[in-house]
CSV table of N, CA and C and ligand atoms in Angstrom, one decimal:
chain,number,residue,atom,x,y,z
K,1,UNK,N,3.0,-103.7,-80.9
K,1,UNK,CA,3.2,-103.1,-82.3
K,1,UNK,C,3.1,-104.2,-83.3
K,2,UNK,N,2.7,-104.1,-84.2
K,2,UNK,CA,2.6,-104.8,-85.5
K,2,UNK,C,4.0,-105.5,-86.0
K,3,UNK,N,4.2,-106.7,-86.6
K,3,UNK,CA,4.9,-107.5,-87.2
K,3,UNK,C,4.7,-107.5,-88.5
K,4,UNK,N,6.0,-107.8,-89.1
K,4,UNK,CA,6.2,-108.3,-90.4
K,4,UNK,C,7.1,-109.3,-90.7
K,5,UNK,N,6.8,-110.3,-91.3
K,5,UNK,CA,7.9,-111.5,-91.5
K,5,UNK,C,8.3,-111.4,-92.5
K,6,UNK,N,10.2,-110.8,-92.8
K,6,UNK,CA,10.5,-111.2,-94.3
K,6,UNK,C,11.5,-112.4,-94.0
K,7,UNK,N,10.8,-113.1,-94.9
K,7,UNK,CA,11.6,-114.6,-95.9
K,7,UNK,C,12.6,-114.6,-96.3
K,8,UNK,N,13.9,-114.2,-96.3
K,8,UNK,CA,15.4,-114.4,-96.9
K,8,UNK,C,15.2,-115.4,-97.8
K,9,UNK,N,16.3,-115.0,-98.9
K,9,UNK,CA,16.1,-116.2,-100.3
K,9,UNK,C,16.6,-117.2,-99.5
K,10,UNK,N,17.3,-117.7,-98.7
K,10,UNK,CA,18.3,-119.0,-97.5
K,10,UNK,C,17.3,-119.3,-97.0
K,11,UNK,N,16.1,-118.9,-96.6
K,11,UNK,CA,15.2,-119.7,-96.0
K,11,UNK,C,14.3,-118.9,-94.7
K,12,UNK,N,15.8,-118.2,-94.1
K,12,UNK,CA,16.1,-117.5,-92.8
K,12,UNK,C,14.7,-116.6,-92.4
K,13,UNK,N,14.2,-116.3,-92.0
K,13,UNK,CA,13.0,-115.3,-91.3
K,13,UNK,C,13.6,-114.4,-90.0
K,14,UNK,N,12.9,-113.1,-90.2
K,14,UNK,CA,13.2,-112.0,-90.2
K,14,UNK,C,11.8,-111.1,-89.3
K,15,UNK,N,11.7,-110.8,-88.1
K,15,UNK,CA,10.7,-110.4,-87.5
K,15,UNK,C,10.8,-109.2,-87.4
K,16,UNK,N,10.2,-108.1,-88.2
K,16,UNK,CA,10.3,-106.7,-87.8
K,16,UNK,C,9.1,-106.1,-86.8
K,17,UNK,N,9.5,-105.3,-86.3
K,17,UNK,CA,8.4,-104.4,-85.5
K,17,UNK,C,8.0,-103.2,-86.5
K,18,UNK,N,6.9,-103.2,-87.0
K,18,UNK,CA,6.5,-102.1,-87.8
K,18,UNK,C,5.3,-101.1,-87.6
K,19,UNK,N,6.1,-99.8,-87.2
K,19,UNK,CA,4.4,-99.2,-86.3
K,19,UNK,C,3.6,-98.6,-87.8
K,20,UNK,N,2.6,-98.6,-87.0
K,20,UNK,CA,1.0,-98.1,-87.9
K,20,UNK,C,1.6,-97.0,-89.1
K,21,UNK,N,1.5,-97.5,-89.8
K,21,UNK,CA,1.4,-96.0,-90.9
K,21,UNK,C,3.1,-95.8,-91.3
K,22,UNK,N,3.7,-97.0,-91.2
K,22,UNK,CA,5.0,-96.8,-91.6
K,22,UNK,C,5.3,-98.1,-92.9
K,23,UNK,N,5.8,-97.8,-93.6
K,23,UNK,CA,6.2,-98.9,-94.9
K,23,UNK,C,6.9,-99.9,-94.4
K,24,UNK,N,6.8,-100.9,-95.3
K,24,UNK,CA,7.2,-102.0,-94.8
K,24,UNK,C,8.7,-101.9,-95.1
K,25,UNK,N,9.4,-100.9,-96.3
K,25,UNK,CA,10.5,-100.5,-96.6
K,25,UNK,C,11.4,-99.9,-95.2
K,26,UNK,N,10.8,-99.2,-94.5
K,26,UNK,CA,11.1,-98.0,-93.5
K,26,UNK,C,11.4,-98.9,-92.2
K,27,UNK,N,10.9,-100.1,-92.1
K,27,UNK,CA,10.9,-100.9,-91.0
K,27,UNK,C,12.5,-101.8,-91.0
K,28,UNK,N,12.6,-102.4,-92.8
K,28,UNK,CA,13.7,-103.0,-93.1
K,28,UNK,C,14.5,-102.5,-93.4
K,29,UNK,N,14.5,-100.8,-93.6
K,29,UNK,CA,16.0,-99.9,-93.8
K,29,UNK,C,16.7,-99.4,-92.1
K,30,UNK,N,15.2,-99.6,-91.2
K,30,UNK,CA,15.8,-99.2,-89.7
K,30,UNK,C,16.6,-100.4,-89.4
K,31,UNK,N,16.0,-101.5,-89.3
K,31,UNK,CA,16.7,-102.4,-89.2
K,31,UNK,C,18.1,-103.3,-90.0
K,32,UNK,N,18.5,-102.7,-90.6
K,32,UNK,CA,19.2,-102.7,-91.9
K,32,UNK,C,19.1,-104.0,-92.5
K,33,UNK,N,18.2,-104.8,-92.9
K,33,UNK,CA,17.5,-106.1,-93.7
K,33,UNK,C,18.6,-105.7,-94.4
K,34,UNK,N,19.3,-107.0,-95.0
K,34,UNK,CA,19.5,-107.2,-96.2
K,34,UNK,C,19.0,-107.6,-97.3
K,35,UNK,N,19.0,-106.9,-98.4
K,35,UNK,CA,18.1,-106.8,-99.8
K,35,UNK,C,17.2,-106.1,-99.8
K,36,UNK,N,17.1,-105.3,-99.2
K,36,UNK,CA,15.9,-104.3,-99.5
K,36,UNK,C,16.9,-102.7,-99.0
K,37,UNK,N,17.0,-102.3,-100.3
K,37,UNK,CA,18.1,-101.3,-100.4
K,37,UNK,C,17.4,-99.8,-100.6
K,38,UNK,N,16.6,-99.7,-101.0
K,38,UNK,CA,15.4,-98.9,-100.8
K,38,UNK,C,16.6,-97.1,-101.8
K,39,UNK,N,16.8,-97.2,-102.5
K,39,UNK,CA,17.9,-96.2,-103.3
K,39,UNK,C,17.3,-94.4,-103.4
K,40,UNK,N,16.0,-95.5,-104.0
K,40,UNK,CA,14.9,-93.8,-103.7
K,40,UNK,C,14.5,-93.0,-102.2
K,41,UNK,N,14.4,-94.0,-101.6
K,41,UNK,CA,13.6,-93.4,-100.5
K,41,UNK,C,12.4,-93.5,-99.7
K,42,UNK,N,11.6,-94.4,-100.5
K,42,UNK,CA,10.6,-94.5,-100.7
K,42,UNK,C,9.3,-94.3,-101.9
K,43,UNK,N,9.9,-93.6,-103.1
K,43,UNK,CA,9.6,-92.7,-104.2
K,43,UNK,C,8.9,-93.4,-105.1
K,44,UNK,N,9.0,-95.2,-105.1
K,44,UNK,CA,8.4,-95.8,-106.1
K,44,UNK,C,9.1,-95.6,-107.4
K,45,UNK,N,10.2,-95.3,-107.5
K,45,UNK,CA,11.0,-95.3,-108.8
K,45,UNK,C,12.5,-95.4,-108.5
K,46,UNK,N,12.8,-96.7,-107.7
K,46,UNK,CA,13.7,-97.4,-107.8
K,46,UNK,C,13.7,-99.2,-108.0
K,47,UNK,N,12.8,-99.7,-107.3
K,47,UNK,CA,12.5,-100.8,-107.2
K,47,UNK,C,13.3,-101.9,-106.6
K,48,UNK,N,14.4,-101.2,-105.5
K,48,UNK,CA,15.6,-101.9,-105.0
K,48,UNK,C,14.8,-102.3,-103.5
K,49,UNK,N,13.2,-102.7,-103.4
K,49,UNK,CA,12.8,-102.6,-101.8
K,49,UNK,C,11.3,-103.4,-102.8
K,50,UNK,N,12.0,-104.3,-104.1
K,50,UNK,CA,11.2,-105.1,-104.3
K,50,UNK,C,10.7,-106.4,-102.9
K,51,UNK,N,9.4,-106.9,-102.6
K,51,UNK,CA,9.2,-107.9,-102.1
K,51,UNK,C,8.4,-108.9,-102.7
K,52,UNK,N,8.2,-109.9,-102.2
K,52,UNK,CA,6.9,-111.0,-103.1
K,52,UNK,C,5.9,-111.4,-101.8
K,53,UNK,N,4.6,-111.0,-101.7
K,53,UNK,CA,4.1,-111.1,-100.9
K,53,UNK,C,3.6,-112.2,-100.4
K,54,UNK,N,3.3,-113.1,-99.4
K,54,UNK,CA,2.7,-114.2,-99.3
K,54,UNK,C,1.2,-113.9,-100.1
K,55,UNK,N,1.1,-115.2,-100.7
K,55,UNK,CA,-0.5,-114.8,-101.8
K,55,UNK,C,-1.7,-115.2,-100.0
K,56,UNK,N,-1.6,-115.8,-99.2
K,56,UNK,CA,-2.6,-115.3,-97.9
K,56,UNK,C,-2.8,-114.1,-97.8
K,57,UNK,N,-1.7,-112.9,-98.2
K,57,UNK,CA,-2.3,-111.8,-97.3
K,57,UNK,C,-1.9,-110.9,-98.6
K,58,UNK,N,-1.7,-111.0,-99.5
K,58,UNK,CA,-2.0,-110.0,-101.1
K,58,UNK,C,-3.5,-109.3,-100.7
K,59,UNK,N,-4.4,-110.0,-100.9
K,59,UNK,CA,-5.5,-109.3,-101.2
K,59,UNK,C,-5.7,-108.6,-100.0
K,60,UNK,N,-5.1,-108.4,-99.1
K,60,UNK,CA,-5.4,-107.7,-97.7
K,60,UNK,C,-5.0,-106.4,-98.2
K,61,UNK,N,-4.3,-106.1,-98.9
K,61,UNK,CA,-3.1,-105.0,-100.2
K,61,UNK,C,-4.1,-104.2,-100.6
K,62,UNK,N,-4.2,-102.5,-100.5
K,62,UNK,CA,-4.7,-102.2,-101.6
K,62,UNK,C,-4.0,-102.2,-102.4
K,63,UNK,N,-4.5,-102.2,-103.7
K,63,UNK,CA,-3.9,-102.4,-105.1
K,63,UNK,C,-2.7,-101.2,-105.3
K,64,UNK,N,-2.0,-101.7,-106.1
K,64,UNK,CA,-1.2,-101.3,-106.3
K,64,UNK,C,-1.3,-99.3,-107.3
K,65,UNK,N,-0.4,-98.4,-107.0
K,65,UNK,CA,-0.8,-97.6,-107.7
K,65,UNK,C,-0.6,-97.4,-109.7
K,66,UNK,N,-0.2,-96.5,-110.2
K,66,UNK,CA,0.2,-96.8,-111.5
K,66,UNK,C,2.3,-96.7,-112.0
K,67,UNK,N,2.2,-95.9,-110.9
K,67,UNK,CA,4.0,-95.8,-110.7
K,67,UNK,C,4.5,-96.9,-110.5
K,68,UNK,N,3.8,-97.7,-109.5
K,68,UNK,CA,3.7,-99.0,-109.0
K,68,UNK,C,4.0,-100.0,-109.7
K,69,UNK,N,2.9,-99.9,-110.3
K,69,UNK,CA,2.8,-101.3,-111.8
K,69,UNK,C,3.8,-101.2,-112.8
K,70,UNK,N,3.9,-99.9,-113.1
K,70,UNK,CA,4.8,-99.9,-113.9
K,70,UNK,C,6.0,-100.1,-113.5
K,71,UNK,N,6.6,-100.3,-112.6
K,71,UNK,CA,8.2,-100.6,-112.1
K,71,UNK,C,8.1,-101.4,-112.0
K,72,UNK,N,6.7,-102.2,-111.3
K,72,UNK,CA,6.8,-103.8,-110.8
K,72,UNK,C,7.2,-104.9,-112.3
K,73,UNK,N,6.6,-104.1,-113.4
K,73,UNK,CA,7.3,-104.3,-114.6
K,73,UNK,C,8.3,-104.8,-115.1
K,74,UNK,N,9.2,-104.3,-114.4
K,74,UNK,CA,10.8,-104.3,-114.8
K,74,UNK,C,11.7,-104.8,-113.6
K,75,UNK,N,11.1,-105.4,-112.7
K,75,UNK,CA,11.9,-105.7,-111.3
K,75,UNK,C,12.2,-107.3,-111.7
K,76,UNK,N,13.3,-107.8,-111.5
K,76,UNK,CA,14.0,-109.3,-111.8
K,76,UNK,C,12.9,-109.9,-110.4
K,77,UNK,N,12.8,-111.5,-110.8
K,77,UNK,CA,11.4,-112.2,-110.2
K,77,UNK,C,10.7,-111.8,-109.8
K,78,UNK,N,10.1,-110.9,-111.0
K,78,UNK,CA,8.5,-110.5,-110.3
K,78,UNK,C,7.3,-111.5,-110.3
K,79,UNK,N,6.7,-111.8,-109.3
K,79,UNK,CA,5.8,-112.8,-109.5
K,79,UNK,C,4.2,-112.3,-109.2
K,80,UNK,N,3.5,-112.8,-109.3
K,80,UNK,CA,1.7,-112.1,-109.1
K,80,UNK,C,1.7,-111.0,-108.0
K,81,UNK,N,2.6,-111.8,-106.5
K,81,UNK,CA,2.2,-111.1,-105.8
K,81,UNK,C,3.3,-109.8,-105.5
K,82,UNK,N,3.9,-109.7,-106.3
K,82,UNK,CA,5.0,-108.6,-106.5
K,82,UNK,C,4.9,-107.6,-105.7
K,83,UNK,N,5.2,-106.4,-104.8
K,83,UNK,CA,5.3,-105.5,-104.3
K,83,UNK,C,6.6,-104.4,-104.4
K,84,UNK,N,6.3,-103.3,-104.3
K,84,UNK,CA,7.4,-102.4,-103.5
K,84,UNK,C,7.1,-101.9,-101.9
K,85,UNK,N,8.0,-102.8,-101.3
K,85,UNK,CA,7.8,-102.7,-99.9
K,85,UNK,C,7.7,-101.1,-99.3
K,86,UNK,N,8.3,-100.5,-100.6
K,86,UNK,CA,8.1,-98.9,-100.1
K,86,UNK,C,6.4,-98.2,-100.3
K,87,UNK,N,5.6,-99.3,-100.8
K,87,UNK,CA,4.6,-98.9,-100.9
K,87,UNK,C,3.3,-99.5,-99.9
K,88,UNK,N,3.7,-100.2,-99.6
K,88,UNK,CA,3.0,-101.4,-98.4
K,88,UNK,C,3.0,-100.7,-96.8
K,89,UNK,N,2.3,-100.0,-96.9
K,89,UNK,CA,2.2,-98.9,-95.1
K,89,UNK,C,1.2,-100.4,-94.0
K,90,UNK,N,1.6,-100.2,-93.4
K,90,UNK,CA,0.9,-101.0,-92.7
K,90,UNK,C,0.2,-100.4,-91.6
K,91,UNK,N,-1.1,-101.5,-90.8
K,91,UNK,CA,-2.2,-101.0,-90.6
K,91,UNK,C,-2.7,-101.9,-89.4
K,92,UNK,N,-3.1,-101.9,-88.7
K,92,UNK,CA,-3.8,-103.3,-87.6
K,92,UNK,C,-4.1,-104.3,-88.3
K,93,UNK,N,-4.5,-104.1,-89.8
K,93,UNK,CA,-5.0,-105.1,-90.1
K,93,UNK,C,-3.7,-106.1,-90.7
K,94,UNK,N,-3.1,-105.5,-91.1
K,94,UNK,CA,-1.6,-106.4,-91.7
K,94,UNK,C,-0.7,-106.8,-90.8
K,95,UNK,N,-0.7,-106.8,-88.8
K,95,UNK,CA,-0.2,-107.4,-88.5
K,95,UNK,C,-0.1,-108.7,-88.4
K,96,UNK,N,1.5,-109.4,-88.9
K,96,UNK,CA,1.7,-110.5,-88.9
K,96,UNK,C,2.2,-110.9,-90.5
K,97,UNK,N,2.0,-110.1,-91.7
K,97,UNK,CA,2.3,-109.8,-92.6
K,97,UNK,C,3.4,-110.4,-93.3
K,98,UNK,N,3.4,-111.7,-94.2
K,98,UNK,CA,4.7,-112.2,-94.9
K,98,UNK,C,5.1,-111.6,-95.9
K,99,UNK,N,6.6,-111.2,-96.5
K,99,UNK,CA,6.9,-111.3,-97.7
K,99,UNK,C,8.3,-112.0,-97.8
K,100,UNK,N,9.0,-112.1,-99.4
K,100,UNK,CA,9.4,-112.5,-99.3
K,100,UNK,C,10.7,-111.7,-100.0
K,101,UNK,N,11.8,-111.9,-99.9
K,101,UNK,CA,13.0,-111.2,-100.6
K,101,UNK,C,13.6,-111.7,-101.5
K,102,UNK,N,13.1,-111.5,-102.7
K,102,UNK,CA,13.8,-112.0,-103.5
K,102,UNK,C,15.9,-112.3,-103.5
K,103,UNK,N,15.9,-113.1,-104.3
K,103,UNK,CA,17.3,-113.5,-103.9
K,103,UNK,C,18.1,-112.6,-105.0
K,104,UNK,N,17.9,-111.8,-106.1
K,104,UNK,CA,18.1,-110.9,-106.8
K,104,UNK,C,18.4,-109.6,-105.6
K,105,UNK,N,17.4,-109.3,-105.0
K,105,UNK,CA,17.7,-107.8,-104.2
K,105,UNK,C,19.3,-108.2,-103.5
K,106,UNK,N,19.4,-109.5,-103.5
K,106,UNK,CA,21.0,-109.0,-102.5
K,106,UNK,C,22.2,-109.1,-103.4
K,107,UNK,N,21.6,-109.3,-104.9
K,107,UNK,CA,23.0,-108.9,-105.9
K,107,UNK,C,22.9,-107.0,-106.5
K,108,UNK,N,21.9,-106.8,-105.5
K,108,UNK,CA,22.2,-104.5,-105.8
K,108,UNK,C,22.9,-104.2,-104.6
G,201,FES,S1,12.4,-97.5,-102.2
G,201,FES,FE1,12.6,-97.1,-104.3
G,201,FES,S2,10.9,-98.0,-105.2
G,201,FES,FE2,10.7,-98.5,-103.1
């Protein structure tokens, strides 16, 4: 099954099992990750399942949608490679996949 490594703001790394066609959100709400709080559901109009993607594997991303951009907007340390993990499905091709958790997501 597919991996995903999230980065804790501490340093700490985080190995999820993430099957095909599931968000990268869905993987870190099963396993109850801290900082990725996910409020919506997946909906793209919460922005509490912000991540920062490693810039190696951004362009692997399709782009982001317009709901997307626009929240990514307004999320505390947004940086280039900004994501909503609730939008990020993964694929054969994104196993092994970094992001990172902002240190903001664990003060919601
Ligand atoms: S879970 Fe709400 S925006 Fe991703």
């Amino acid at each position: 099954m597919p991996v995903a490594v999230f980065e804790m703001p501490d340093g700490a790394e985080q190995v999820l099992d993430v099957p095909d066609d599931w968000s990268l959100m869905e993987a870190a709400r099963r396993d109850g990750l801290e900082g990725i709080v996910a409020e919506c559901g997946g909906g793209a109009i919460c922005g509490t399942c912000h991540v920062q993607v490693d810039p190696r594997w951004y362009a692997s991303l399709e782009a982001p949608g317009m709901m997307e951009e626009a929240l990514l907007e307004v999320v505390p340390e947004r940086c280039a490679t900004s994501r909503l993990s609730c939008q990020v499905v993964m694929t054969p091709a994104l196993d092994g996949i970094r992001v990172r958790v902002p240190s903001s997501q664990l003060e919601l």
